[in-house]
Amino acid sequence: MALDFLTGCFGWRPTKLSRASEKHTRGWIWALKLVLVIPCAIAAFGARDSYLRVQRHPELSQEPYNENVRLSLLLTYIGGIAIFPWLFISSALLLQWQGPWILLYGLVDFGLAITLAVGVGLQAEFLPGSFKGCNFPKVEGWQVAPGQKSMFALAAELDGNSTAKGVCKGMVSAWTLAVSTLFFQMLVAYVGIFFDEREWSILNPMRPVVWLIVALIGPPIIIHDRLFPKIRLTFSYLKKTFFRMQFTRDVKIEQPPQFKPPYEFFQVSNPKLMDVLIIEHVLLNIVDYMHYEDVVNFSLVSRAVREAVFPPGDLVHRVPKLKERCCEAATKKGCLYCNKRICFWCKAQRFLPGLPGRRHVTTCQPYCRKCYYHHFARHPRGYKKPCKCRITDRSHEFQDMCRACASKDPVQMQTIRHKRYQQEARDIGYGRRVLNGEAVKVFCGCCKGELKSGIRWWVCGKCKGECRDAIHPPYVGKRRDRDVESGENEDEKTEEAKEPWWRKWSAL
Ligand SMILES: [Zn+2]
Ligand SMILES: [Zn+2]
Ligand SMILES: [Zn+2]
Ligand SMILES: [Zn+2]
Ligand SMILES: [Zn+2]
Ligand SMILES: [Zn+2]
């Protein structure tokens, strides 16, 4: 087919639509033209009558009446009188020449429609919208100052043989028919211009429909998909930047004073036993049948026993071994409050309020900016509302702990534990999570990518909503090893102080 540029040029190509049928196009044109014949003829002759009247009496188109009366009637008359024969001519031509010729007929139809449209539009300025406006006495004073004769009244007077109401009704009915003619003429022009049956053609019949849909739903989609997420992200940024000011320092963790048994008063009464205990595998065999707490208590018997069980020089290696050997292997775990080994047989249980920090440290995941944008700021399908799990965080539950912790004041104990959770959450924010006593790097919970410094978002592992709890650092600065840097002078610090706090915690 000719007119190849319609399917795209200079590398640009319109989107693909379904293939149309030229046969249908022709069918529609003929059908619409058939519908047009009668209203078009009546409208044309109605406009002609009115036009000739104004022609005879030019004062009808002068002050105080609308100056466009004559022009509008002329255009309607020309439009109607041209459309009428063209209906038959174009129908005959369509029989003979098709394809791109349909576009030409469509353009002619469009030109005629424009002519008619201007005439009809101008008439609307001085005609009442319906026959109601032609009723007495409204019609006598239509669009003139009180006391003046309306255009219809003057026309009736000049004609001599009609009333103002009659003139008005005649003009309004001709105008109504011209409007319906215009409507069908526009449809004919549409079908003619968008004639191309090719899928990629810019003149595919469905093209304007697609444009219309895009124009109608495009802006809301752009706003919903692009603008709102950006606003949400910016808002989140601002909020987190603001809270960053309040959340810059590390949590102060007070180490509970360590119990110091009065070794000075102990005497080694059985040095032979000590000699045996010093041998590690013998000690570990004994420990096999003990609970960790018993081992700790056992070590308190005397300084010598303590040094045999927990040799100060070898604590790093001895403690894990003891932890591994004592207590029942299947049910062994750390005390919730002090992390000492406990098992089913040696644990104590208390009914206490839950610890909110635990959920944030164990299940909440950091999200990078990109993932937060895609999974939360955009409100995608299945998007979860911000986390509300805190409601159930403090509900009472049975907690397993060592017997020593079970005898402590629960409020104080929980406060200390929460501070440790805060520090842990902070460390996770800085990219370090402690798993089984070893630090592992933290990655984005979604894309598993490296987390850069900057604003950080958190997602609850329980409900998958965004976690906005203050326990999570909203902002993470440049990666730094806080544990080493925090002191003024490194040389003054002891080896122990240089160690990360969690090492001490996990070594208990
Ligand atoms: Zn045990
Ligand atoms: Zn404990
Ligand atoms: Zn959280
Ligand atoms: Zn993602
Ligand atoms: Zn949640
Ligand atoms: Zn990510």
XYZ file of C-alpha atoms and ligand atoms in Angstrom:
514
model
C 0.000 0.000 0.000
C 1.114 3.516 -0.619
C 1.682 6.162 2.055
C 4.407 4.156 3.776
C 5.393 7.093 5.966
C 2.172 6.533 7.909
C 3.678 3.455 9.522
C 6.587 5.440 10.904
C 9.552 7.388 9.616
C 13.024 8.486 10.817
C 13.243 5.371 12.974
C 10.084 6.191 14.874
C 7.215 3.764 14.737
C 3.742 4.056 16.253
C 2.696 1.296 18.639
C 1.153 -1.775 17.127
C -2.628 -2.005 17.069
C -4.883 -4.710 15.767
C -5.315 -4.842 12.020
C -8.398 -3.052 10.719
C -10.452 -3.866 7.642
C -10.889 -1.474 4.746
C -14.108 -3.240 3.845
C -15.565 -2.211 7.191
C -14.324 1.343 6.677
C -16.179 1.599 3.386
C -19.270 0.037 4.907
C -19.272 2.581 7.707
C -18.809 5.504 5.335
C -21.723 4.440 3.158
C -23.965 3.775 6.137
C -23.203 7.141 7.738
C -23.705 8.977 4.463
C -27.068 7.295 4.067
C -28.083 8.492 7.521
C -26.934 12.013 6.604
C -29.058 12.520 3.481
C -32.309 13.737 5.062
C -31.088 15.844 8.026
C -28.445 17.404 5.809
C -31.003 18.459 3.187
C -33.433 19.900 5.735
C -30.664 21.693 7.637
C -29.272 23.165 4.426
C -32.633 24.480 3.246
C -33.529 25.770 6.715
C -30.259 27.697 6.854
C -30.891 28.967 3.318
C -34.306 30.379 4.278
C -32.914 32.181 7.294
C -29.921 33.401 5.335
C -32.076 34.857 2.567
C -34.213 36.634 5.178
C -31.145 38.298 6.698
C -29.943 39.063 3.175
C -33.201 40.910 2.504
C -33.115 42.740 5.842
C -29.482 43.485 6.767
C -30.627 45.260 9.964
C -31.197 41.785 11.489
C -27.429 41.310 11.588
C -26.620 44.720 13.048
C -26.736 46.373 16.452
C -28.321 45.512 18.830
C -28.320 42.005 17.346
C -25.426 39.636 16.972
C -23.125 40.776 14.171
C -22.442 37.162 13.116
C -26.042 36.281 12.281
C -25.503 36.588 8.538
C -22.086 34.908 8.456
C -23.161 31.974 10.618
C -26.234 31.292 8.504
C -24.163 31.564 5.330
C -21.570 29.064 6.586
C -24.251 26.619 7.688
C -25.959 27.015 4.335
C -22.723 26.493 2.365
C -21.710 23.559 4.540
C -25.077 21.857 4.203
C -25.486 22.560 0.521
C -21.975 21.245 -0.217
C -22.269 18.155 1.965
C -25.504 17.091 0.290
C -24.201 16.484 -3.270
C -20.841 15.336 -1.909
C -22.668 12.503 -0.128
C -23.526 10.977 -3.488
C -20.334 11.942 -5.313
C -18.033 10.526 -2.624
C -20.118 7.362 -2.320
C -19.739 6.799 -6.048
C -16.010 7.593 -5.992
C -15.552 5.180 -3.098
C -16.956 2.464 -5.300
C -14.307 3.146 -7.923
C -11.157 4.303 -6.065
C -10.275 2.971 -2.646
C -7.170 2.579 -0.503
C -5.345 5.884 0.087
C -8.134 7.689 -1.802
C -10.343 7.169 1.238
C -8.012 9.541 3.101
C -8.668 12.215 0.478
C -12.449 11.796 0.789
C -12.031 11.913 4.555
C -10.096 15.189 4.358
C -12.782 16.745 2.136
C -15.436 15.547 4.594
C -13.399 17.028 7.414
C -13.157 20.398 5.642
C -16.921 20.451 5.128
C -17.463 19.466 8.740
C -15.280 22.373 9.894
C -17.273 24.823 7.758
C -20.504 23.518 9.195
C -19.068 23.512 12.712
C -18.105 27.192 12.546
C -21.591 28.098 11.281
C -23.341 26.026 13.937
C -21.039 27.356 16.649
C -21.682 30.985 15.722
C -25.435 30.388 15.596
C -25.354 29.060 19.132
C -24.473 32.588 20.273
C -27.811 34.103 19.302
C -30.235 31.168 19.252
C -31.968 29.735 22.321
C -30.750 26.229 23.105
C -34.221 24.681 22.790
C -37.803 25.387 21.703
C -38.577 26.521 25.244
C -36.719 29.744 24.530
C -39.123 30.438 21.647
C -42.181 30.692 23.917
C -43.940 33.977 24.557
C -42.942 36.331 26.170
C -39.338 35.144 26.358
C -38.871 35.317 22.609
C -39.956 38.981 22.444
C -37.129 40.147 24.664
C -34.482 37.585 23.643
C -30.971 39.038 24.074
C -32.095 42.691 23.947
C -32.563 45.433 26.505
C -36.081 45.811 27.994
C -38.382 47.656 25.607
C -36.419 46.653 22.503
C -37.652 44.163 19.929
C -35.793 40.872 19.744
C -34.315 39.721 16.444
C -37.121 37.165 16.032
C -39.815 39.779 16.656
C -38.261 42.147 14.126
C -37.871 39.352 11.548
C -41.540 38.379 11.965
C -42.566 42.010 11.587
C -40.448 42.439 8.446
C -41.713 39.179 6.954
C -45.260 40.190 7.718
C -46.770 36.725 7.589
C -45.229 35.044 10.672
C -44.834 35.406 14.435
C -41.656 35.786 16.499
C -42.276 32.320 17.938
C -42.582 30.830 14.430
C -39.351 32.408 13.199
C -37.542 31.298 16.339
C -38.817 27.718 16.120
C -37.876 27.488 12.453
C -34.335 28.659 13.123
C -33.875 26.438 16.187
C -35.110 23.317 14.394
C -32.843 24.010 11.404
C -29.971 24.544 13.796
C -30.710 21.299 15.696
C -30.665 19.397 12.416
C -27.422 21.120 11.452
C -25.910 19.962 14.748
C -26.897 16.346 14.115
C -25.618 16.654 10.536
C -22.352 17.941 11.955
C -22.163 14.982 14.330
C -22.532 12.418 11.553
C -20.293 14.415 9.232
C -17.571 14.321 11.904
C -17.966 10.555 12.154
C -17.663 10.255 8.367
C -14.526 12.398 8.438
C -13.101 10.273 11.260
C -13.728 6.996 9.474
C -12.327 8.462 6.246
C -9.155 9.927 7.730
C -8.354 6.970 9.987
C -8.790 4.611 7.088
C -5.549 2.637 7.247
C -5.949 -1.041 8.023
C -2.233 -1.570 8.737
C -1.285 -2.373 12.350
C 1.457 0.218 12.665
C -0.198 2.989 10.737
C -0.696 6.259 12.539
C -4.069 6.405 10.765
C -5.266 3.054 12.077
C -8.950 3.481 13.060
C -8.168 2.597 16.683
C -5.328 5.129 16.963
C -7.393 8.078 18.291
C -9.108 5.761 20.761
C -5.719 4.712 22.097
C -4.602 8.347 22.247
C -7.734 9.235 24.129
C -7.225 6.449 26.626
C -3.589 7.458 27.089
C -4.589 11.099 27.533
C -7.236 10.155 30.074
C -5.390 7.607 32.175
C -1.814 8.623 31.362
C -1.475 11.563 33.759
C -2.982 9.735 36.756
C -0.684 6.769 36.099
C 2.360 9.015 35.858
C 1.364 10.784 39.056
C 0.689 7.521 40.851
C 3.709 5.697 39.474
C 6.383 8.364 39.311
C 5.442 11.431 41.302
C 3.931 9.974 44.474
C 6.761 7.471 45.048
C 9.307 10.284 44.663
C 7.375 12.406 47.152
C 7.132 9.498 49.592
C 10.833 8.776 49.246
C 11.749 12.422 49.762
C 9.496 12.612 52.794
C 11.074 9.488 54.223
C 14.516 10.965 53.528
C 13.674 14.180 55.343
C 12.228 12.351 58.314
C 15.214 10.077 58.612
C 17.648 12.955 58.210
C 15.846 14.756 61.006
C 15.966 11.754 63.321
C 19.580 11.224 62.444
C 20.435 14.267 64.558
C 18.935 12.590 67.603
C 20.475 9.235 66.907
C 24.178 9.660 66.637
C 25.766 8.212 69.718
C 26.234 4.635 70.773
C 24.174 3.173 73.534
C 25.797 3.158 76.936
C 25.850 -0.371 78.228
C 26.597 -0.710 81.882
C 28.337 -3.960 82.526
C 26.838 -5.548 85.619
C 29.445 -5.731 88.393
C 31.092 -9.109 88.252
C 30.811 -11.346 91.195
C 34.210 -11.803 92.803
C 34.464 -14.738 95.130
C 36.660 -14.061 98.146
C 39.482 -16.270 96.946
C 41.855 -14.954 99.578
C 40.085 -16.970 102.211
C 40.108 -20.184 100.240
C 42.754 -22.727 100.697
C 43.598 -25.475 98.338
C 42.923 -28.416 100.556
C 43.372 -31.016 97.911
C 46.192 -30.129 95.529
C 45.955 -33.618 94.016
C 42.448 -32.927 92.763
C 43.710 -29.703 91.234
C 46.403 -31.553 89.391
C 43.744 -33.761 87.864
C 41.468 -30.909 86.888
C 44.266 -29.063 85.184
C 44.342 -31.826 82.586
C 41.847 -30.532 80.095
C 40.328 -33.714 78.705
C 39.714 -35.019 82.205
C 37.973 -31.784 83.095
C 35.889 -31.883 79.940
C 34.848 -35.457 80.692
C 33.627 -34.390 84.086
C 31.830 -31.433 82.548
C 30.024 -33.769 80.163
C 27.593 -34.658 82.891
C 27.169 -31.151 84.243
C 25.124 -28.132 83.357
C 26.948 -24.953 82.511
C 25.625 -23.212 85.564
C 26.947 -26.033 87.717
C 30.326 -25.595 86.074
C 30.259 -21.900 86.934
C 29.245 -22.673 90.503
C 31.813 -25.417 90.665
C 34.494 -22.944 89.609
C 33.529 -20.741 92.517
C 34.474 -23.407 95.027
C 38.007 -22.086 95.219
C 40.422 -19.935 93.344
C 42.390 -22.990 92.327
C 39.335 -24.689 90.866
C 38.374 -21.500 89.068
C 41.797 -21.198 87.551
C 41.679 -24.824 86.539
C 38.228 -24.579 84.959
C 38.502 -21.040 83.544
C 42.247 -20.483 83.061
C 42.623 -16.696 82.599
C 45.290 -17.167 79.936
C 43.219 -19.579 77.872
C 39.703 -18.257 78.351
C 39.116 -17.726 74.642
C 39.661 -21.407 73.921
C 38.370 -22.927 77.110
C 34.930 -21.291 77.272
C 33.741 -22.554 73.871
C 34.916 -26.051 74.775
C 33.046 -25.960 78.043
C 30.003 -24.584 76.320
C 30.131 -27.382 73.832
C 30.451 -30.154 76.360
C 28.108 -29.204 79.169
C 24.300 -29.320 79.216
C 22.047 -31.478 77.073
C 23.089 -30.994 73.479
C 19.598 -31.230 71.974
C 18.048 -28.442 74.038
C 21.103 -26.278 74.634
C 20.805 -22.541 74.035
C 21.842 -19.216 75.500
C 20.106 -17.520 78.400
C 17.954 -14.723 76.996
C 19.475 -12.213 79.387
C 23.070 -13.223 79.984
C 23.693 -15.719 77.172
C 25.038 -18.363 79.534
C 24.401 -21.904 78.300
C 21.147 -23.384 79.490
C 19.309 -26.530 78.515
C 15.947 -28.099 79.143
C 17.110 -29.530 82.465
C 18.821 -26.532 83.989
C 16.797 -23.629 82.647
C 14.381 -21.541 84.642
C 11.185 -20.199 83.139
C 9.481 -16.939 83.982
C 6.344 -15.309 82.661
C 7.530 -11.841 81.630
C 6.659 -9.127 79.104
C 8.256 -9.721 75.700
C 11.389 -7.884 74.622
C 10.627 -5.595 71.643
C 14.255 -5.371 70.639
C 14.491 -9.080 69.909
C 12.200 -8.896 66.894
C 14.090 -5.955 65.395
C 17.451 -7.621 65.829
C 16.499 -11.075 64.616
C 13.920 -10.491 61.875
C 14.066 -6.879 60.631
C 16.020 -6.485 57.401
C 17.770 -3.393 56.086
C 16.695 -2.227 52.624
C 18.726 -0.226 50.171
C 17.313 2.916 48.564
C 16.475 1.186 45.297
C 14.613 -1.690 46.909
C 12.746 0.611 49.253
C 11.681 2.710 46.284
C 10.462 -0.286 44.288
C 8.789 -2.256 47.043
C 7.441 0.490 49.285
C 7.572 4.036 47.920
C 5.820 2.978 44.716
C 3.056 1.208 46.629
C 3.262 -1.740 44.236
C 0.772 -4.570 44.093
C 0.861 -6.493 47.368
C 2.563 -3.620 49.122
C 2.444 -3.946 52.905
C 1.422 -1.135 55.212
C 4.020 0.016 57.762
C 4.698 -2.530 60.500
C 2.397 -2.500 63.513
C 3.905 -5.527 65.243
C 4.899 -3.383 68.217
C 1.367 -3.840 69.556
C 2.160 -7.430 70.458
C 5.815 -6.884 71.359
C 5.201 -6.429 75.066
C 2.683 -9.204 75.579
C 3.624 -11.627 78.336
C 5.333 -14.862 77.425
C 7.319 -17.673 78.977
C 11.016 -16.917 78.760
C 13.825 -19.395 79.292
C 16.756 -18.109 81.293
C 19.456 -19.278 83.605
C 18.649 -19.636 87.272
C 20.831 -16.683 88.193
C 18.882 -14.363 85.890
C 15.577 -15.786 87.093
C 16.330 -14.475 90.562
C 17.105 -10.916 89.416
C 14.757 -7.932 89.232
C 12.982 -8.391 85.878
C 12.476 -4.676 85.144
C 16.118 -3.799 85.570
C 17.190 -6.925 83.744
C 14.951 -6.127 80.777
C 16.165 -2.528 80.636
C 19.756 -3.689 80.420
C 18.833 -6.301 77.831
C 17.010 -3.721 75.727
C 20.059 -1.484 75.688
C 22.044 -4.388 74.367
C 19.427 -4.941 71.663
C 19.692 -1.267 70.778
C 23.423 -1.579 70.342
C 22.953 -4.765 68.356
C 20.416 -3.101 66.055
C 22.873 -0.273 65.589
C 25.669 -2.649 64.709
C 23.418 -4.367 62.185
C 22.759 -0.922 60.760
C 26.484 -0.514 60.346
C 26.599 -3.808 58.514
C 27.553 -6.315 61.211
C 25.311 -8.987 62.562
C 26.533 -11.393 65.249
C 25.683 -14.991 64.495
C 26.944 -17.723 66.819
C 29.560 -15.419 68.240
C 30.943 -14.448 64.838
C 30.364 -11.184 63.007
C 28.807 -11.599 59.573
C 28.280 -8.867 57.041
C 24.759 -7.548 56.511
C 23.371 -7.109 53.011
C 20.192 -5.563 51.647
C 17.318 -7.816 52.696
C 15.852 -7.747 49.214
C 18.492 -7.556 46.490
C 21.251 -8.946 48.758
C 23.411 -6.124 47.488
C 26.087 -4.214 49.355
C 24.670 -1.505 51.621
C 26.260 1.863 51.076
C 26.397 4.597 53.678
C 23.403 6.916 53.810
C 19.726 6.646 54.643
C 18.662 3.147 55.579
C 15.183 1.595 55.520
C 14.011 -1.378 57.541
C 11.478 -4.053 56.781
C 9.816 -6.169 59.448
C 10.457 -9.868 58.936
C 7.180 -10.780 60.599
C 4.635 -8.726 58.649
C 6.882 -7.585 55.755
C 5.805 -3.982 56.314
C 8.224 -1.116 56.724
C 9.609 -1.029 60.270
C 9.846 2.556 61.477
C 10.970 1.759 64.998
C 13.548 4.152 66.422
C 15.766 1.214 67.355
C 17.005 1.052 63.759
C 19.509 3.721 62.757
C 17.810 5.905 60.117
C 21.153 7.006 58.795
C 24.363 5.059 58.499
C 27.514 7.062 58.025
C 30.715 5.986 56.358
C 31.697 2.519 57.499
C 34.035 2.781 60.449
C 35.171 0.462 63.160
C 33.557 2.188 66.045
C 34.919 -0.194 68.654
C 38.484 0.800 67.977
C 37.890 4.448 67.282
C 35.770 5.352 70.248
C 38.746 5.870 72.614
C 40.792 9.059 72.721
C 44.113 7.361 72.800
C 44.405 3.854 71.546
C 47.585 3.017 73.380
C 46.011 3.675 76.725
C 43.350 1.091 76.153
C 43.631 -2.434 77.347
C 43.293 -5.397 75.061
C 39.934 -6.160 76.562
C 38.543 -2.712 75.854
C 39.579 -3.000 72.221
C 37.517 -6.088 71.759
C 33.996 -5.630 70.419
C 31.490 -5.618 73.223
C 29.624 -8.569 71.804
C 32.679 -10.785 72.108
C 32.546 -10.452 75.820
C 28.824 -11.054 75.662
C 29.037 -14.140 73.551
C 31.939 -15.514 75.549
C 29.945 -15.712 78.759
Zn 21.842 -27.527 81.298
Zn 21.131 -15.642 82.500
Zn 12.393 -3.358 63.220
Zn 14.390 -5.377 45.666
Zn 5.856 -6.124 61.540
Zn 18.387 -3.732 47.795
